[in-house]
Amino acid sequence: MTITQPDLSVFETLESEVRSYCRGWPAVFDRAHGSRMYDEDGREYLDFFAGAGSLNYGHNNPVLKRALLDYLERDGVTHGLDMSTTAKRAFLESFRNLVLRPRDLPYKVMFPGPTGTNAVESALKLARKVKGREAVVSFTNAFHGMSLGSLAVTGNAFKRAGAGIPLVHGTPMPFDRYLDGRVPDFLWFERLLEDRGSGLDRPAAVIVETVQGEGGVNVARPEWLRGLAELCERRDMLLIVDDIQMGCGRTGAFFSFEEAGIVPDVVTVSKSISGYGLPMSLCLFKPELDVWEPGEHNGTFRGNNPAFVTATAALRAYWTDGAATEKQTRARGEQVERGLVSLAGENPADVKEYRGRGLVWGLEFHDKRRASRVARRAFELGLLVETSGPEGEVVKLLPALTVTPDELDEGLETLARAVRETA
């Protein structure tokens, strides 16, 4: 197949140098459906990126698209700030009945703004308001967003450096197995909390991802998460779970923390909560934490009604029988794991480790530069995968939850070929 070079001139001359994904995927994309994207020349790509996790139900999911088109065609409200609308009511009722009540979760729902970092900022702000303290503890290799408060609890040095000012009131602690099991869980954290000379101000909250996606697909053990929840309760710190990329079924259950049997004080949700890739985020918190004054935290685009419409359609289509959705995701995840076992067995000198849960997986190489070469070759072969980790050393697999077994096999075979051809 002859691949013509796309005309990228307007992007290269007019768009900011800050652009990133388009550098690794030099194509001009035109259409997308399910787990497939197509460039303007009609070339097909299998998508194992899924909008960085914002397209759990695939591109242009027909059920969600129909609901959105019907709503727009009847002139439904598109922009409503935090006004009461029929679209918001339908979402709240569906979220309560299909997600919160079946899990016996007591949360109030806040719409803080359209993006994940908006949700994190609101969670940090609320925690500090409730506890009257400034310090927040995060973890090594965490990623929570690109605005200043979120960056302060993010670990990546490159992203932190972009702030241009000191990032304060955040303290990192070792994530699960960061020290390879040589130190008991939370030993350092507990010691700092006990020692009045440690320099750690008493934290208002701890923020954690159950699976660190951007950090390299680092999976926290359920027992580690339970230990963290117990520590927070004992030390009067709020536990915030950032479920922005790993929520909405990515790890199997709707919330990624369900497997650990914990109930965080605050949960941030974004990306696939709208189902369609439309901007939307939630900050969920226990009712006793709802100490906001009216208008104390707001945002012009927190009332994205088209996102409410597609979110409601996604909940009704995929979470009315959540057990079936969870079972399918786990089965697909086991299929990915088998593929990675085979790939690692064929390349024992190259592959350092594979790890994941549900439908998020990472493939780490001994040579930290290898992952980017594999991702680049995969693109040339028609597969979209990104890299993650502090040095981009991990190939990250994030297919849609609606991916078929055949598509998974195709993607895994393409990945294996990319690994072989970059040796």
Tab-separated table of C-alpha atoms in Angstrom:
chain	number	residue	atom	x	y	z
A	1	MET	CA	0.000	0.000	0.000
A	2	THR	CA	1.397	3.399	-0.999
A	3	ILE	CA	1.125	5.948	1.781
A	4	THR	CA	1.021	9.540	0.619
A	5	GLN	CA	2.375	12.239	2.890
A	6	PRO	CA	-0.518	14.279	4.318
A	7	ASP	CA	-0.595	18.054	4.050
A	8	LEU	CA	0.302	19.132	7.583
A	9	SER	CA	1.427	22.636	6.690
A	10	VAL	CA	-1.346	24.565	8.424
A	11	PHE	CA	-0.822	22.597	11.642
A	12	GLU	CA	2.927	23.102	11.535
A	13	THR	CA	2.834	26.821	10.743
A	14	LEU	CA	-0.219	27.988	12.690
A	15	GLU	CA	-0.757	25.595	15.593
A	16	SER	CA	1.348	25.917	18.747
A	17	GLU	CA	4.465	23.832	19.263
A	18	VAL	CA	2.752	22.375	22.345
A	19	ARG	CA	0.870	19.845	20.196
A	20	SER	CA	1.925	16.278	20.950
A	21	TYR	CA	-0.166	13.307	19.795
A	22	CYS	CA	-0.159	14.500	16.192
A	23	ARG	CA	3.639	14.310	16.154
A	24	GLY	CA	3.573	10.575	16.788
A	25	TRP	CA	0.663	10.010	14.419
A	26	PRO	CA	1.372	12.120	11.304
A	27	ALA	CA	-1.995	11.644	9.644
A	28	VAL	CA	-5.042	13.833	9.103
A	29	PHE	CA	-7.948	11.871	10.544
A	30	ASP	CA	-11.358	12.287	8.962
A	31	ARG	CA	-13.796	9.611	10.203
A	32	ALA	CA	-14.140	7.189	13.083
A	33	HIS	CA	-16.493	4.408	14.059
A	34	GLY	CA	-16.240	1.865	16.844
A	35	SER	CA	-12.579	0.944	17.263
A	36	ARG	CA	-11.532	2.237	13.847
A	37	MET	CA	-10.273	5.602	12.653
A	38	TYR	CA	-9.757	6.639	9.033
A	39	ASP	CA	-7.507	9.330	7.641
A	40	GLU	CA	-8.437	11.638	4.771
A	41	ASP	CA	-6.936	9.176	2.276
A	42	GLY	CA	-9.127	6.383	3.586
A	43	ARG	CA	-6.394	4.476	5.419
A	44	GLU	CA	-7.755	2.513	8.364
A	45	TYR	CA	-6.285	2.465	11.874
A	46	LEU	CA	-7.248	0.205	14.761
A	47	ASP	CA	-7.565	2.449	17.799
A	48	PHE	CA	-6.055	1.178	21.063
A	49	PHE	CA	-5.962	4.730	22.431
A	50	ALA	CA	-9.689	5.530	22.705
A	51	GLY	CA	-9.268	9.253	23.153
A	52	ALA	CA	-6.939	8.704	26.133
A	53	GLY	CA	-9.771	6.786	27.772
A	54	SER	CA	-12.606	9.176	26.913
A	55	LEU	CA	-14.139	6.782	24.371
A	56	ASN	CA	-14.842	3.656	26.417
A	57	TYR	CA	-17.829	2.901	24.176
A	58	GLY	CA	-15.988	3.514	20.913
A	59	HIS	CA	-16.133	6.274	18.316
A	60	ASN	CA	-19.582	7.480	17.284
A	61	ASN	CA	-21.371	4.754	19.205
A	62	PRO	CA	-24.689	4.475	17.327
A	63	VAL	CA	-26.864	4.313	20.458
A	64	LEU	CA	-25.295	7.432	21.933
A	65	LYS	CA	-25.190	9.234	18.589
A	66	ARG	CA	-28.909	8.651	18.032
A	67	ALA	CA	-29.766	10.084	21.449
A	68	LEU	CA	-27.592	13.134	20.787
A	69	LEU	CA	-28.998	13.781	17.306
A	70	ASP	CA	-32.582	13.473	18.539
A	71	TYR	CA	-31.872	15.956	21.326
A	72	LEU	CA	-30.229	18.494	19.010
A	73	GLU	CA	-32.911	18.125	16.345
A	74	ARG	CA	-35.623	19.086	18.834
A	75	ASP	CA	-33.612	22.156	19.893
A	76	GLY	CA	-32.756	20.812	23.313
A	77	VAL	CA	-30.771	23.157	25.540
A	78	THR	CA	-27.060	22.904	24.714
A	79	HIS	CA	-25.591	25.405	27.179
A	80	GLY	CA	-27.159	25.735	30.591
A	81	LEU	CA	-24.448	26.546	33.160
A	82	ASP	CA	-25.927	24.999	36.322
A	83	MET	CA	-29.557	25.676	35.457
A	84	SER	CA	-31.972	22.787	35.922
A	85	THR	CA	-32.676	21.095	32.595
A	86	THR	CA	-34.440	17.953	31.506
A	87	ALA	CA	-31.124	16.559	30.236
A	88	LYS	CA	-29.408	17.093	33.596
A	89	ARG	CA	-32.352	15.591	35.470
A	90	ALA	CA	-32.328	12.478	33.283
A	91	PHE	CA	-28.601	12.049	33.865
A	92	LEU	CA	-28.794	12.521	37.628
A	93	GLU	CA	-31.679	10.080	37.949
A	94	SER	CA	-29.910	7.481	35.804
A	95	PHE	CA	-26.609	7.942	37.656
A	96	ARG	CA	-28.350	7.574	41.003
A	97	ASN	CA	-30.403	4.536	39.990
A	98	LEU	CA	-27.833	2.650	37.900
A	99	VAL	CA	-24.527	3.549	39.563
A	100	LEU	CA	-24.822	4.946	43.079
A	101	ARG	CA	-27.721	2.979	44.596
A	102	PRO	CA	-26.653	-0.499	43.409
A	103	ARG	CA	-23.261	0.123	45.045
A	104	ASP	CA	-24.726	1.733	48.160
A	105	LEU	CA	-22.660	4.857	47.547
A	106	PRO	CA	-23.974	7.989	49.253
A	107	TYR	CA	-22.335	10.618	47.081
A	108	LYS	CA	-23.554	14.086	46.213
A	109	VAL	CA	-22.805	15.074	42.606
A	110	MET	CA	-21.046	18.288	41.610
A	111	PHE	CA	-20.456	19.481	38.048
A	112	PRO	CA	-17.221	21.463	38.415
A	113	GLY	CA	-16.364	22.120	34.773
A	114	PRO	CA	-15.812	20.100	31.618
A	115	THR	CA	-12.388	18.532	32.172
A	116	GLY	CA	-10.664	16.112	34.501
A	117	THR	CA	-8.363	18.740	35.926
A	118	ASN	CA	-11.439	20.851	36.784
A	119	ALA	CA	-12.723	17.951	38.851
A	120	VAL	CA	-9.387	17.523	40.619
A	121	GLU	CA	-9.127	21.237	41.387
A	122	SER	CA	-12.597	21.202	42.925
A	123	ALA	CA	-11.760	18.108	44.994
A	124	LEU	CA	-8.584	19.697	46.370
A	125	LYS	CA	-10.381	22.970	47.072
A	126	LEU	CA	-13.201	21.178	48.892
A	127	ALA	CA	-10.834	19.068	50.971
A	128	ARG	CA	-8.933	22.148	52.124
A	129	LYS	CA	-12.174	23.969	52.906
A	130	VAL	CA	-13.563	21.046	54.923
A	131	LYS	CA	-10.395	20.336	56.902
A	132	GLY	CA	-9.016	23.873	57.161
A	133	ARG	CA	-5.565	22.669	56.115
A	134	GLU	CA	-3.485	23.228	52.985
A	135	ALA	CA	-1.267	20.164	52.589
A	136	VAL	CA	-2.262	17.324	50.265
A	137	VAL	CA	-0.364	14.051	49.869
A	138	SER	CA	-0.043	12.428	46.453
A	139	PHE	CA	2.107	9.579	45.118
A	140	THR	CA	5.168	8.978	43.006
A	141	ASN	CA	4.396	8.869	39.256
A	142	ALA	CA	0.914	10.307	39.810
A	143	PHE	CA	-0.830	12.346	37.130
A	144	HIS	CA	-3.835	14.491	38.045
A	145	GLY	CA	-3.969	17.231	35.424
A	146	MET	CA	-2.223	20.250	33.942
A	147	SER	CA	-3.658	23.187	35.906
A	148	LEU	CA	-1.631	24.450	38.857
A	149	GLY	CA	-3.361	22.658	41.720
A	150	SER	CA	-3.445	19.392	39.798
A	151	LEU	CA	0.201	19.770	38.766
A	152	ALA	CA	1.181	20.250	42.399
A	153	VAL	CA	0.021	16.678	43.085
A	154	THR	CA	1.458	15.283	39.817
A	155	GLY	CA	4.808	13.498	39.819
A	156	ASN	CA	6.120	13.909	36.266
A	157	ALA	CA	9.050	16.350	36.284
A	158	PHE	CA	8.552	17.456	32.664
A	159	LYS	CA	4.905	18.344	33.192
A	160	ARG	CA	5.596	20.043	36.525
A	161	ALA	CA	8.296	22.196	34.950
A	162	GLY	CA	5.744	23.669	32.562
A	163	ALA	CA	4.028	25.494	35.428
A	164	GLY	CA	6.684	28.191	35.502
A	165	ILE	CA	6.133	28.884	39.206
A	166	PRO	CA	6.663	26.892	42.413
A	167	LEU	CA	4.098	24.137	42.958
A	168	VAL	CA	3.273	24.141	46.637
A	169	HIS	CA	1.239	22.389	49.331
A	170	GLY	CA	1.739	18.935	47.812
A	171	THR	CA	3.924	16.135	49.205
A	172	PRO	CA	4.660	12.881	47.324
A	173	MET	CA	4.750	9.478	48.999
A	174	PRO	CA	5.809	6.109	47.506
A	175	PHE	CA	3.101	4.433	45.428
A	176	ASP	CA	2.433	0.734	45.902
A	177	ARG	CA	5.609	-1.314	45.240
A	178	TYR	CA	7.601	1.804	44.396
A	179	LEU	CA	10.328	0.446	46.703
A	180	ASP	CA	9.943	-3.124	45.371
A	181	GLY	CA	8.456	-4.443	48.611
A	182	ARG	CA	11.601	-3.772	50.634
A	183	VAL	CA	9.771	-1.404	52.984
A	184	PRO	CA	6.437	-2.077	54.729
A	185	ASP	CA	3.505	-0.199	53.222
A	186	PHE	CA	3.149	3.396	54.497
A	187	LEU	CA	6.116	3.138	56.879
A	188	TRP	CA	7.573	6.437	55.668
A	189	PHE	CA	4.151	8.119	55.528
A	190	GLU	CA	3.281	7.070	59.077
A	191	ARG	CA	6.672	8.169	60.391
A	192	LEU	CA	6.316	11.645	58.880
A	193	LEU	CA	2.832	12.005	60.337
A	194	GLU	CA	4.062	11.037	63.810
A	195	ASP	CA	7.237	13.118	63.861
A	196	ARG	CA	6.682	16.786	64.715
A	197	GLY	CA	10.070	17.502	63.188
A	198	SER	CA	9.362	15.863	59.833
A	199	GLY	CA	8.359	19.064	58.066
A	200	LEU	CA	5.112	17.538	56.793
A	201	ASP	CA	2.181	19.766	57.636
A	202	ARG	CA	-0.884	17.830	58.686
A	203	PRO	CA	-2.577	16.913	55.385
A	204	ALA	CA	-6.135	17.741	54.502
A	205	ALA	CA	-6.320	14.860	52.059
A	206	VAL	CA	-4.576	12.136	50.119
A	207	ILE	CA	-5.200	11.816	46.367
A	208	VAL	CA	-4.529	8.548	44.550
A	209	GLU	CA	-5.128	6.686	41.295
A	210	THR	CA	-5.853	2.982	41.707
A	211	VAL	CA	-4.058	2.429	38.394
A	212	GLN	CA	-1.582	5.075	37.314
A	213	GLY	CA	-2.195	5.400	33.599
A	214	GLU	CA	0.122	8.236	32.618
A	215	GLY	CA	2.613	7.074	35.246
A	216	GLY	CA	3.250	3.782	33.433
A	217	VAL	CA	0.193	1.566	34.145
A	218	ASN	CA	1.150	0.958	37.770
A	219	VAL	CA	-1.550	-1.126	39.452
A	220	ALA	CA	-2.185	-0.718	43.177
A	221	ARG	CA	-3.005	-3.894	45.076
A	222	PRO	CA	-6.427	-4.023	46.767
A	223	GLU	CA	-4.779	-4.558	50.147
A	224	TRP	CA	-2.604	-1.478	49.626
A	225	LEU	CA	-5.678	0.615	48.833
A	226	ARG	CA	-7.472	-0.737	51.899
A	227	GLY	CA	-4.445	0.132	54.015
A	228	LEU	CA	-4.427	3.641	52.597
A	229	ALA	CA	-8.138	4.103	53.307
A	230	GLU	CA	-7.632	2.919	56.901
A	231	LEU	CA	-4.679	5.270	57.358
A	232	CYS	CA	-6.693	8.239	56.075
A	233	GLU	CA	-9.571	7.494	58.409
A	234	ARG	CA	-7.297	7.034	61.406
A	235	ARG	CA	-5.338	10.218	60.708
A	236	ASP	CA	-8.348	12.398	59.836
A	237	MET	CA	-7.403	12.897	56.179
A	238	LEU	CA	-9.880	12.766	53.321
A	239	LEU	CA	-9.262	10.078	50.708
A	240	ILE	CA	-9.669	11.323	47.126
A	241	VAL	CA	-9.665	8.705	44.360
A	242	ASP	CA	-8.918	10.107	40.912
A	243	ASP	CA	-10.989	7.843	38.658
A	244	ILE	CA	-10.812	10.096	35.629
A	245	GLN	CA	-9.163	7.565	33.296
A	246	MET	CA	-9.805	4.313	35.151
A	247	GLY	CA	-13.480	4.854	35.992
A	248	CYS	CA	-16.596	4.205	33.919
A	249	GLY	CA	-15.782	0.516	33.588
A	250	ARG	CA	-12.181	0.689	32.393
A	251	THR	CA	-10.953	-1.822	35.010
A	252	GLY	CA	-14.164	-3.883	34.998
A	253	ALA	CA	-16.401	-2.432	37.707
A	254	PHE	CA	-17.850	1.031	37.127
A	255	PHE	CA	-15.457	2.537	39.693
A	256	SER	CA	-11.917	1.220	39.826
A	257	PHE	CA	-11.861	1.216	43.648
A	258	GLU	CA	-14.750	-1.245	43.980
A	259	GLU	CA	-12.454	-4.278	43.870
A	260	ALA	CA	-10.690	-3.033	47.005
A	261	GLY	CA	-13.981	-2.664	48.881
A	262	ILE	CA	-13.308	0.933	49.922
A	263	VAL	CA	-15.553	4.000	49.852
A	264	PRO	CA	-13.446	7.124	49.199
A	265	ASP	CA	-14.544	10.440	50.655
A	266	VAL	CA	-14.216	12.145	47.272
A	267	VAL	CA	-14.078	10.723	43.723
A	268	THR	CA	-13.239	12.568	40.522
A	269	VAL	CA	-14.735	11.281	37.269
A	270	SER	CA	-14.360	12.582	33.721
A	271	LYS	CA	-13.332	11.309	30.261
A	272	SER	CA	-15.824	8.495	29.516
A	273	ILE	CA	-18.561	9.683	31.861
A	274	SER	CA	-20.141	11.459	28.861
A	275	GLY	CA	-19.820	8.274	26.811
A	276	TYR	CA	-19.252	10.116	23.551
A	277	GLY	CA	-16.058	12.035	24.143
A	278	LEU	CA	-17.901	15.263	24.933
A	279	PRO	CA	-16.352	17.313	27.766
A	280	MET	CA	-17.865	16.473	31.137
A	281	SER	CA	-16.607	15.824	34.655
A	282	LEU	CA	-17.988	15.073	38.100
A	283	CYS	CA	-16.747	15.566	41.605
A	284	LEU	CA	-18.491	13.109	43.925
A	285	PHE	CA	-18.326	13.423	47.706
A	286	LYS	CA	-20.009	12.230	50.859
A	287	PRO	CA	-23.006	14.383	51.877
A	288	GLU	CA	-21.389	15.665	55.074
A	289	LEU	CA	-18.645	17.243	52.952
A	290	ASP	CA	-21.088	19.369	50.969
A	291	VAL	CA	-20.142	22.642	52.667
A	292	TRP	CA	-20.096	24.789	49.527
A	293	GLU	CA	-21.811	28.173	49.515
A	294	PRO	CA	-23.925	28.791	46.367
A	295	GLY	CA	-21.621	29.926	43.569
A	296	GLU	CA	-18.462	29.397	45.614
A	297	HIS	CA	-17.087	27.156	42.880
A	298	ASN	CA	-18.447	27.451	39.366
A	299	GLY	CA	-17.607	27.416	35.672
A	300	THR	CA	-19.265	28.615	32.479
A	301	PHE	CA	-19.196	25.223	30.761
A	302	ARG	CA	-20.223	22.994	33.655
A	303	GLY	CA	-23.659	22.549	32.099
A	304	ASN	CA	-22.812	20.729	28.856
A	305	ASN	CA	-26.259	19.327	28.168
A	306	PRO	CA	-25.314	17.290	25.072
A	307	ALA	CA	-22.840	15.466	27.356
A	308	PHE	CA	-25.650	14.809	29.855
A	309	VAL	CA	-27.674	13.276	27.007
A	310	THR	CA	-24.944	10.909	25.821
A	311	ALA	CA	-23.958	10.073	29.411
A	312	THR	CA	-27.527	9.055	30.184
A	313	ALA	CA	-27.692	6.938	27.032
A	314	ALA	CA	-24.400	5.234	27.948
A	315	LEU	CA	-25.577	4.415	31.472
A	316	ARG	CA	-28.876	2.987	30.228
A	317	ALA	CA	-27.243	0.990	27.421
A	318	TYR	CA	-24.263	-0.441	29.326
A	319	TRP	CA	-24.937	-0.202	33.062
A	320	THR	CA	-28.576	-1.291	33.405
A	321	ASP	CA	-26.964	-4.721	33.542
A	322	GLY	CA	-23.590	-3.668	34.878
A	323	ALA	CA	-22.614	-7.232	35.706
A	324	ALA	CA	-22.682	-8.145	32.014
A	325	THR	CA	-20.559	-5.137	31.069
A	326	GLU	CA	-18.072	-5.913	33.827
A	327	LYS	CA	-17.892	-9.582	32.840
A	328	GLN	CA	-17.213	-8.710	29.207
A	329	THR	CA	-14.471	-6.218	30.123
A	330	ARG	CA	-12.750	-8.750	32.360
A	331	ALA	CA	-12.924	-11.372	29.599
A	332	ARG	CA	-11.419	-8.951	27.092
A	333	GLY	CA	-8.730	-8.080	29.624
A	334	GLU	CA	-7.827	-11.734	30.046
A	335	GLN	CA	-7.528	-11.972	26.266
A	336	VAL	CA	-5.082	-9.045	26.251
A	337	GLU	CA	-3.107	-10.607	29.083
A	338	ARG	CA	-2.764	-13.879	27.172
A	339	GLY	CA	-1.500	-11.967	24.172
A	340	LEU	CA	1.068	-10.122	26.247
A	341	VAL	CA	2.191	-13.355	27.921
A	342	SER	CA	2.872	-14.759	24.466
A	343	LEU	CA	4.606	-11.599	23.283
A	344	ALA	CA	6.831	-11.461	26.366
A	345	GLY	CA	7.690	-15.135	25.961
A	346	GLU	CA	8.838	-14.523	22.400
A	347	ASN	CA	10.964	-11.528	23.440
A	348	PRO	CA	12.339	-12.339	26.908
A	349	ALA	CA	15.480	-10.230	26.446
A	350	ASP	CA	13.483	-7.149	25.441
A	351	VAL	CA	10.303	-7.110	27.543
A	352	LYS	CA	10.813	-6.128	31.159
A	353	GLU	CA	7.219	-6.496	32.364
A	354	TYR	CA	3.559	-6.362	31.372
A	355	ARG	CA	0.855	-5.295	33.806
A	356	GLY	CA	-2.724	-4.082	33.902
A	357	ARG	CA	-6.350	-4.566	34.922
A	358	GLY	CA	-9.477	-4.862	32.832
A	359	LEU	CA	-8.786	-3.079	29.565
A	360	VAL	CA	-5.778	-0.997	30.518
A	361	TRP	CA	-2.393	-2.648	30.016
A	362	GLY	CA	1.218	-1.615	29.832
A	363	LEU	CA	4.205	-3.275	28.169
A	364	GLU	CA	7.545	-2.119	29.567
A	365	PHE	CA	10.900	-2.651	27.872
A	366	HIS	CA	14.401	-2.872	29.324
A	367	ASP	CA	15.507	-0.284	26.778
A	368	LYS	CA	13.519	2.816	27.761
A	369	ARG	CA	13.688	4.154	24.191
A	370	ARG	CA	12.152	1.028	22.732
A	371	ALA	CA	8.538	1.860	23.572
A	372	SER	CA	8.486	4.948	21.360
A	373	ARG	CA	9.955	2.973	18.461
A	374	VAL	CA	7.339	0.257	18.912
A	375	ALA	CA	4.516	2.820	19.023
A	376	ARG	CA	5.840	4.499	15.880
A	377	ARG	CA	6.097	1.198	13.989
A	378	ALA	CA	2.630	0.187	15.206
A	379	PHE	CA	1.245	3.386	13.694
A	380	GLU	CA	2.900	2.562	10.385
A	381	LEU	CA	1.221	-0.851	10.564
A	382	GLY	CA	-2.188	0.693	11.300
A	383	LEU	CA	-2.423	0.523	15.108
A	384	LEU	CA	-2.719	3.518	17.443
A	385	VAL	CA	-1.014	3.069	20.821
A	386	GLU	CA	0.595	5.658	23.066
A	387	THR	CA	3.484	5.493	25.492
A	388	SER	CA	3.434	6.322	29.197
A	389	GLY	CA	5.719	6.326	32.205
A	390	PRO	CA	8.134	9.011	33.394
A	391	GLU	CA	10.488	8.344	30.482
A	392	GLY	CA	7.928	7.053	27.969
A	393	GLU	CA	9.208	3.543	28.562
A	394	VAL	CA	5.821	1.783	28.540
A	395	VAL	CA	3.561	1.001	25.580
A	396	LYS	CA	0.050	1.599	26.851
A	397	LEU	CA	-2.976	-0.325	25.564
A	398	LEU	CA	-6.318	1.384	26.084
A	399	PRO	CA	-8.865	-0.110	23.658
A	400	ALA	CA	-12.560	0.689	23.845
A	401	LEU	CA	-14.633	-1.538	26.130
A	402	THR	CA	-16.739	-2.340	23.061
A	403	VAL	CA	-13.753	-3.760	21.147
A	404	THR	CA	-14.438	-7.183	19.660
A	405	PRO	CA	-12.317	-10.296	20.317
A	406	ASP	CA	-11.239	-10.286	16.673
A	407	GLU	CA	-10.139	-6.651	16.909
A	408	LEU	CA	-8.168	-7.427	20.047
A	409	ASP	CA	-6.408	-10.315	18.321
A	410	GLU	CA	-5.658	-8.104	15.328
A	411	GLY	CA	-4.220	-5.361	17.527
A	412	LEU	CA	-2.125	-7.757	19.580
A	413	GLU	CA	-0.729	-9.363	16.439
A	414	THR	CA	0.151	-5.934	15.064
A	415	LEU	CA	1.817	-4.997	18.341
A	416	ALA	CA	3.843	-8.217	18.321
A	417	ARG	CA	4.969	-7.479	14.766
A	418	ALA	CA	5.970	-3.942	15.788
A	419	VAL	CA	8.044	-5.367	18.634
A	420	ARG	CA	9.772	-7.845	16.316
A	421	GLU	CA	10.490	-5.201	13.684
A	422	THR	CA	12.063	-2.749	16.134
A	423	ALA	CA	14.457	-5.222	17.727
